[in-house]
Amino acid sequence: MDEIFNASKNTGMSIADLKKYVAWRAQGNATIPQRLQLFKKTQQKFLKLIAEQEYHLQILNDKIDWYEGKENGKIADFESFNHYL
């Protein structure tokens, strides 16, 4: 049971949702629809988090590219970051 709890915890599922999942799993197959919905809800939250992180990573990559361009002379001194984008 600890393996299931730990695997689900690593998905970003809240403690409250983990408790629901454990209780529903103990009740057997009749709760499969509830568990499925819980996992789908957790998946959507996780996908949103990934999208936000990818957005922030892209900004970071753009800034690194800009500063490297400034440093190696590929971007003119007068060119601002906003102009670069």
mmCIF file of N, CA and C in Angstrom:
data_model
loop_
_atom_site.group_PDB
_atom_site.id
_atom_site.type_symbol
_atom_site.label_atom_id
_atom_site.label_comp_id
_atom_site.label_asym_id
_atom_site.label_seq_id
_atom_site.Cartn_x
_atom_site.Cartn_y
_atom_site.Cartn_z
ATOM 1 N N MET A 1 0.821 -1.200 0.000
ATOM 2 C CA MET A 1 0.000 0.000 0.000
ATOM 3 C C MET A 1 0.859 1.256 0.000
ATOM 4 N N ASP A 2 1.991 1.215 0.711
ATOM 5 C CA ASP A 2 2.882 2.370 0.743
ATOM 6 C C ASP A 2 3.401 2.718 -0.641
ATOM 7 N N GLU A 3 3.658 1.696 -1.467
ATOM 8 C CA GLU A 3 4.147 1.943 -2.831
ATOM 9 C C GLU A 3 3.109 2.718 -3.636
ATOM 10 N N ILE A 4 1.860 2.351 -3.508
ATOM 11 C CA ILE A 4 0.780 3.035 -4.233
ATOM 12 C C ILE A 4 0.676 4.471 -3.735
ATOM 13 N N PHE A 5 0.722 4.652 -2.435
ATOM 14 C CA PHE A 5 0.632 5.992 -1.847
ATOM 15 C C PHE A 5 1.785 6.856 -2.336
ATOM 16 N N ASN A 6 3.015 6.326 -2.281
ATOM 17 C CA ASN A 6 4.183 7.102 -2.695
ATOM 18 C C ASN A 6 4.148 7.417 -4.184
ATOM 19 N N ALA A 7 3.738 6.472 -5.016
ATOM 20 C CA ALA A 7 3.663 6.701 -6.458
ATOM 21 C C ALA A 7 2.631 7.784 -6.762
ATOM 22 N N SER A 8 1.499 7.757 -6.101
ATOM 23 C CA SER A 8 0.463 8.762 -6.326
ATOM 24 C C SER A 8 0.892 10.118 -5.786
ATOM 25 N N LYS A 9 1.584 10.135 -4.659
ATOM 26 C CA LYS A 9 2.056 11.385 -4.066
ATOM 27 C C LYS A 9 2.991 12.111 -5.027
ATOM 28 N N ASN A 10 3.803 11.369 -5.738
ATOM 29 C CA ASN A 10 4.764 11.969 -6.662
ATOM 30 C C ASN A 10 4.110 12.565 -7.902
ATOM 31 N N THR A 11 2.834 12.355 -8.103
ATOM 32 C CA THR A 11 2.125 12.957 -9.234
ATOM 33 C C THR A 11 1.679 14.374 -8.916
ATOM 34 N N GLY A 12 1.847 14.804 -7.678
ATOM 35 C CA GLY A 12 1.397 16.125 -7.280
ATOM 36 C C GLY A 12 0.003 16.104 -6.678
ATOM 37 N N MET A 13 -0.516 14.934 -6.440
ATOM 38 C CA MET A 13 -1.845 14.808 -5.847
ATOM 39 C C MET A 13 -1.813 15.342 -4.412
ATOM 40 N N SER A 14 -2.841 16.063 -4.029
ATOM 41 C CA SER A 14 -2.906 16.618 -2.670
ATOM 42 C C SER A 14 -3.088 15.492 -1.649
ATOM 43 N N ILE A 15 -2.777 15.789 -0.409
ATOM 44 C CA ILE A 15 -2.949 14.810 0.669
ATOM 45 C C ILE A 15 -4.422 14.410 0.782
ATOM 46 N N ALA A 16 -5.315 15.389 0.671
ATOM 47 C CA ALA A 16 -6.751 15.096 0.752
ATOM 48 C C ALA A 16 -7.166 14.141 -0.362
ATOM 49 N N ASP A 17 -6.670 14.390 -1.582
ATOM 50 C CA ASP A 17 -7.001 13.508 -2.698
ATOM 51 C C ASP A 17 -6.366 12.132 -2.532
ATOM 52 N N LEU A 18 -5.163 12.098 -1.990
ATOM 53 C CA LEU A 18 -4.521 10.808 -1.732
ATOM 54 C C LEU A 18 -5.340 9.977 -0.739
ATOM 55 N N LYS A 19 -5.865 10.645 0.284
ATOM 56 C CA LYS A 19 -6.690 9.942 1.270
ATOM 57 C C LYS A 19 -7.962 9.394 0.628
ATOM 58 N N LYS A 20 -8.575 10.201 -0.252
ATOM 59 C CA LYS A 20 -9.760 9.728 -0.980
ATOM 60 C C LYS A 20 -9.415 8.509 -1.805
ATOM 61 N N TYR A 21 -8.302 8.611 -2.532
ATOM 62 C CA TYR A 21 -7.887 7.504 -3.394
ATOM 63 C C TYR A 21 -7.682 6.221 -2.595
ATOM 64 N N VAL A 22 -6.963 6.316 -1.492
ATOM 65 C CA VAL A 22 -6.693 5.135 -0.667
ATOM 66 C C VAL A 22 -7.999 4.536 -0.152
ATOM 67 N N ALA A 23 -8.925 5.382 0.301
ATOM 68 C CA ALA A 23 -10.219 4.902 0.800
ATOM 69 C C ALA A 23 -11.016 4.246 -0.326
ATOM 70 N N TRP A 24 -11.058 4.883 -1.490
ATOM 71 C CA TRP A 24 -11.800 4.322 -2.617
ATOM 72 C C TRP A 24 -11.188 3.003 -3.091
ATOM 73 N N ARG A 25 -9.864 2.945 -3.102
ATOM 74 C CA ARG A 25 -9.208 1.712 -3.544
ATOM 75 C C ARG A 25 -9.548 0.567 -2.597
ATOM 76 N N ALA A 26 -9.605 0.865 -1.325
ATOM 77 C CA ALA A 26 -9.944 -0.164 -0.341
ATOM 78 C C ALA A 26 -11.372 -0.668 -0.514
ATOM 79 N N GLN A 27 -12.237 0.151 -1.112
ATOM 80 C CA GLN A 27 -13.634 -0.243 -1.326
ATOM 81 C C GLN A 27 -13.818 -1.150 -2.540
ATOM 82 N N GLY A 28 -12.807 -1.252 -3.372
ATOM 83 C CA GLY A 28 -12.882 -2.182 -4.493
ATOM 84 C C GLY A 28 -13.280 -1.527 -5.806
ATOM 85 N N ASN A 29 -13.605 -2.370 -6.770
ATOM 86 C CA ASN A 29 -13.851 -1.946 -8.138
ATOM 87 C C ASN A 29 -15.047 -1.004 -8.312
ATOM 88 N N ALA A 30 -15.932 -0.986 -7.365
ATOM 89 C CA ALA A 30 -17.107 -0.112 -7.485
ATOM 90 C C ALA A 30 -16.707 1.366 -7.520
ATOM 91 N N THR A 31 -15.519 1.675 -7.021
ATOM 92 C CA THR A 31 -15.073 3.075 -6.980
ATOM 93 C C THR A 31 -14.113 3.430 -8.117
ATOM 94 N N ILE A 32 -13.993 2.559 -9.082
ATOM 95 C CA ILE A 32 -13.102 2.861 -10.215
ATOM 96 C C ILE A 32 -13.490 4.170 -10.904
ATOM 97 N N PRO A 33 -14.769 4.465 -11.148
ATOM 98 C CA PRO A 33 -15.096 5.745 -11.783
ATOM 99 C C PRO A 33 -14.613 6.961 -10.983
ATOM 100 N N GLN A 34 -14.742 6.923 -9.670
ATOM 101 C CA GLN A 34 -14.279 8.031 -8.836
ATOM 102 C C GLN A 34 -12.752 8.168 -8.913
ATOM 103 N N ARG A 35 -12.065 7.026 -8.873
ATOM 104 C CA ARG A 35 -10.607 7.060 -8.950
ATOM 105 C C ARG A 35 -10.137 7.579 -10.302
ATOM 106 N N LEU A 36 -10.806 7.155 -11.348
ATOM 107 C CA LEU A 36 -10.462 7.613 -12.688
ATOM 108 C C LEU A 36 -10.615 9.130 -12.788
ATOM 109 N N GLN A 37 -11.724 9.656 -12.293
ATOM 110 C CA GLN A 37 -11.941 11.110 -12.313
ATOM 111 C C GLN A 37 -10.884 11.835 -11.499
ATOM 112 N N LEU A 38 -10.519 11.272 -10.367
ATOM 113 C CA LEU A 38 -9.493 11.873 -9.521
ATOM 114 C C LEU A 38 -8.162 11.949 -10.266
ATOM 115 N N PHE A 39 -7.799 10.868 -10.945
ATOM 116 C CA PHE A 39 -6.551 10.868 -11.701
ATOM 117 C C PHE A 39 -6.607 11.830 -12.887
ATOM 118 N N LYS A 40 -7.757 11.928 -13.539
ATOM 119 C CA LYS A 40 -7.894 12.870 -14.652
ATOM 120 C C LYS A 40 -7.770 14.314 -14.167
ATOM 121 N N LYS A 41 -8.364 14.602 -13.006
ATOM 122 C CA LYS A 41 -8.262 15.949 -12.429
ATOM 123 C C LYS A 41 -6.803 16.253 -12.081
ATOM 124 N N THR A 42 -6.118 15.293 -11.498
ATOM 125 C CA THR A 42 -4.712 15.465 -11.147
ATOM 126 C C THR A 42 -3.866 15.640 -12.402
ATOM 127 N N GLN A 43 -4.196 14.892 -13.437
ATOM 128 C CA GLN A 43 -3.474 15.005 -14.705
ATOM 129 C C GLN A 43 -3.602 16.406 -15.288
ATOM 130 N N GLN A 44 -4.803 16.965 -15.250
ATOM 131 C CA GLN A 44 -5.013 18.316 -15.783
ATOM 132 C C GLN A 44 -4.214 19.352 -15.008
ATOM 133 N N LYS A 45 -4.182 19.210 -13.693
ATOM 134 C CA LYS A 45 -3.382 20.134 -12.875
ATOM 135 C C LYS A 45 -1.904 20.003 -13.223
ATOM 136 N N PHE A 46 -1.465 18.768 -13.408
ATOM 137 C CA PHE A 46 -0.066 18.501 -13.719
ATOM 138 C C PHE A 46 0.303 19.068 -15.090
ATOM 139 N N LEU A 47 -0.578 18.889 -16.081
ATOM 140 C CA LEU A 47 -0.325 19.413 -17.419
ATOM 141 C C LEU A 47 -0.263 20.938 -17.412
ATOM 142 N N LYS A 48 -1.105 21.567 -16.608
ATOM 143 C CA LYS A 48 -1.068 23.025 -16.489
ATOM 144 C C LYS A 48 0.257 23.472 -15.879
ATOM 145 N N LEU A 49 0.700 22.766 -14.861
ATOM 146 C CA LEU A 49 1.974 23.082 -14.224
ATOM 147 C C LEU A 49 3.128 22.925 -15.214
ATOM 148 N N ILE A 50 3.100 21.866 -16.003
ATOM 149 C CA ILE A 50 4.149 21.644 -17.006
ATOM 150 C C ILE A 50 4.147 22.790 -18.019
ATOM 151 N N ALA A 51 2.970 23.184 -18.487
ATOM 152 C CA ALA A 51 2.873 24.279 -19.460
ATOM 153 C C ALA A 51 3.435 25.570 -18.887
ATOM 154 N N GLU A 52 3.140 25.850 -17.629
ATOM 155 C CA GLU A 52 3.672 27.052 -16.983
ATOM 156 C C GLU A 52 5.193 26.987 -16.881
ATOM 157 N N GLN A 53 5.716 25.823 -16.531
ATOM 158 C CA GLN A 53 7.163 25.660 -16.416
ATOM 159 C C GLN A 53 7.842 25.783 -17.776
ATOM 160 N N GLU A 54 7.218 25.232 -18.806
ATOM 161 C CA GLU A 54 7.772 25.355 -20.154
ATOM 162 C C GLU A 54 7.803 26.816 -20.601
ATOM 163 N N TYR A 55 6.776 27.566 -20.264
ATOM 164 C CA TYR A 55 6.729 28.992 -20.586
ATOM 165 C C TYR A 55 7.885 29.731 -19.913
ATOM 166 N N HIS A 56 8.085 29.469 -18.628
ATOM 167 C CA HIS A 56 9.158 30.127 -17.889
ATOM 168 C C HIS A 56 10.531 29.698 -18.419
ATOM 169 N N LEU A 57 10.658 28.446 -18.804
ATOM 170 C CA LEU A 57 11.904 27.969 -19.372
ATOM 171 C C LEU A 57 12.193 28.669 -20.699
ATOM 172 N N GLN A 58 11.159 28.900 -21.505
ATOM 173 C CA GLN A 58 11.356 29.588 -22.779
ATOM 174 C C GLN A 58 11.831 31.028 -22.561
ATOM 175 N N ILE A 59 11.260 31.701 -21.578
ATOM 176 C CA ILE A 59 11.714 33.057 -21.252
ATOM 177 C C ILE A 59 13.181 33.034 -20.835
ATOM 178 N N LEU A 60 13.524 32.091 -19.984
ATOM 179 C CA LEU A 60 14.914 31.960 -19.547
ATOM 180 C C LEU A 60 15.832 31.683 -20.731
ATOM 181 N N ASN A 61 15.439 30.788 -21.622
ATOM 182 C CA ASN A 61 16.246 30.482 -22.800
ATOM 183 C C ASN A 61 16.414 31.705 -23.693
ATOM 184 N N ASP A 62 15.332 32.473 -23.875
ATOM 185 C CA ASP A 62 15.408 33.689 -24.685
ATOM 186 C C ASP A 62 16.386 34.698 -24.080
ATOM 187 N N LYS A 63 16.335 34.835 -22.765
ATOM 188 C CA LYS A 63 17.243 35.783 -22.109
ATOM 189 C C LYS A 63 18.693 35.317 -22.227
ATOM 190 N N ILE A 64 18.919 34.027 -22.081
ATOM 191 C CA ILE A 64 20.271 33.489 -22.239
ATOM 192 C C ILE A 64 20.764 33.732 -23.658
ATOM 193 N N ASP A 65 19.923 33.455 -24.641
ATOM 194 C CA ASP A 65 20.297 33.697 -26.041
ATOM 195 C C ASP A 65 20.640 35.159 -26.268
ATOM 196 N N TRP A 66 19.823 36.057 -25.701
ATOM 197 C CA TRP A 66 20.045 37.489 -25.885
ATOM 198 C C TRP A 66 21.380 37.909 -25.277
ATOM 199 N N TYR A 67 21.628 37.485 -24.032
ATOM 200 C CA TYR A 67 22.874 37.862 -23.373
ATOM 201 C C TYR A 67 24.082 37.249 -24.068
ATOM 202 N N GLU A 68 23.963 36.029 -24.551
ATOM 203 C CA GLU A 68 25.066 35.434 -25.305
ATOM 204 C C GLU A 68 25.303 36.212 -26.604
ATOM 205 N N GLY A 69 24.208 36.632 -27.249
ATOM 206 C CA GLY A 69 24.333 37.442 -28.455
ATOM 207 C C GLY A 69 24.988 38.780 -28.186
ATOM 208 N N LYS A 70 24.650 39.380 -27.059
ATOM 209 C CA LYS A 70 25.292 40.643 -26.660
ATOM 210 C C LYS A 70 26.787 40.415 -26.399
ATOM 211 N N GLU A 71 27.068 39.345 -25.705
ATOM 212 C CA GLU A 71 28.445 39.051 -25.317
ATOM 213 C C GLU A 71 29.337 38.748 -26.527
ATOM 214 N N ASN A 72 28.793 38.027 -27.516
ATOM 215 C CA ASN A 72 29.617 37.649 -28.666
ATOM 216 C C ASN A 72 29.476 38.614 -29.847
ATOM 217 N N GLY A 73 28.722 39.695 -29.670
ATOM 218 C CA GLY A 73 28.615 40.728 -30.685
ATOM 219 C C GLY A 73 27.602 40.460 -31.786
ATOM 220 N N LYS A 74 26.828 39.398 -31.684
ATOM 221 C CA LYS A 74 25.811 39.104 -32.704
ATOM 222 C C LYS A 74 24.579 39.989 -32.567
ATOM 223 N N ILE A 75 24.417 40.592 -31.385
ATOM 224 C CA ILE A 75 23.317 41.528 -31.152
ATOM 225 C C ILE A 75 23.943 42.886 -30.883
ATOM 226 N N ALA A 76 23.501 43.864 -31.629
ATOM 227 C CA ALA A 76 24.072 45.212 -31.528
ATOM 228 C C ALA A 76 23.829 45.814 -30.147
ATOM 229 N N ASP A 77 24.721 46.703 -29.753
ATOM 230 C CA ASP A 77 24.627 47.348 -28.443
ATOM 231 C C ASP A 77 23.305 48.079 -28.251
ATOM 232 N N PHE A 78 22.785 48.685 -29.322
ATOM 233 C CA PHE A 78 21.556 49.466 -29.211
ATOM 234 C C PHE A 78 20.299 48.592 -29.164
ATOM 235 N N GLU A 79 20.424 47.309 -29.499
ATOM 236 C CA GLU A 79 19.245 46.434 -29.567
ATOM 237 C C GLU A 79 18.823 45.978 -28.166
ATOM 238 N N SER A 80 17.579 46.306 -27.804
ATOM 239 C CA SER A 80 17.066 45.917 -26.481
ATOM 240 C C SER A 80 16.524 44.483 -26.522
ATOM 241 N N PHE A 81 16.301 43.950 -25.352
ATOM 242 C CA PHE A 81 15.734 42.603 -25.263
ATOM 243 C C PHE A 81 14.366 42.557 -25.932
ATOM 244 N N ASN A 82 13.533 43.577 -25.704
ATOM 245 C CA ASN A 82 12.199 43.614 -26.322
ATOM 246 C C ASN A 82 12.296 43.634 -27.840
ATOM 247 N N HIS A 83 13.270 44.353 -28.358
ATOM 248 C CA HIS A 83 13.486 44.407 -29.811
ATOM 249 C C HIS A 83 13.924 43.040 -30.330
ATOM 250 N N TYR A 84 14.749 42.352 -29.535
ATOM 251 C CA TYR A 84 15.255 41.025 -29.881
ATOM 252 C C TYR A 84 14.120 40.024 -30.054
ATOM 253 N N LEU A 85 13.138 40.116 -29.148
ATOM 254 C CA LEU A 85 12.022 39.159 -29.201
ATOM 255 C C LEU A 85 11.164 39.449 -30.424
#
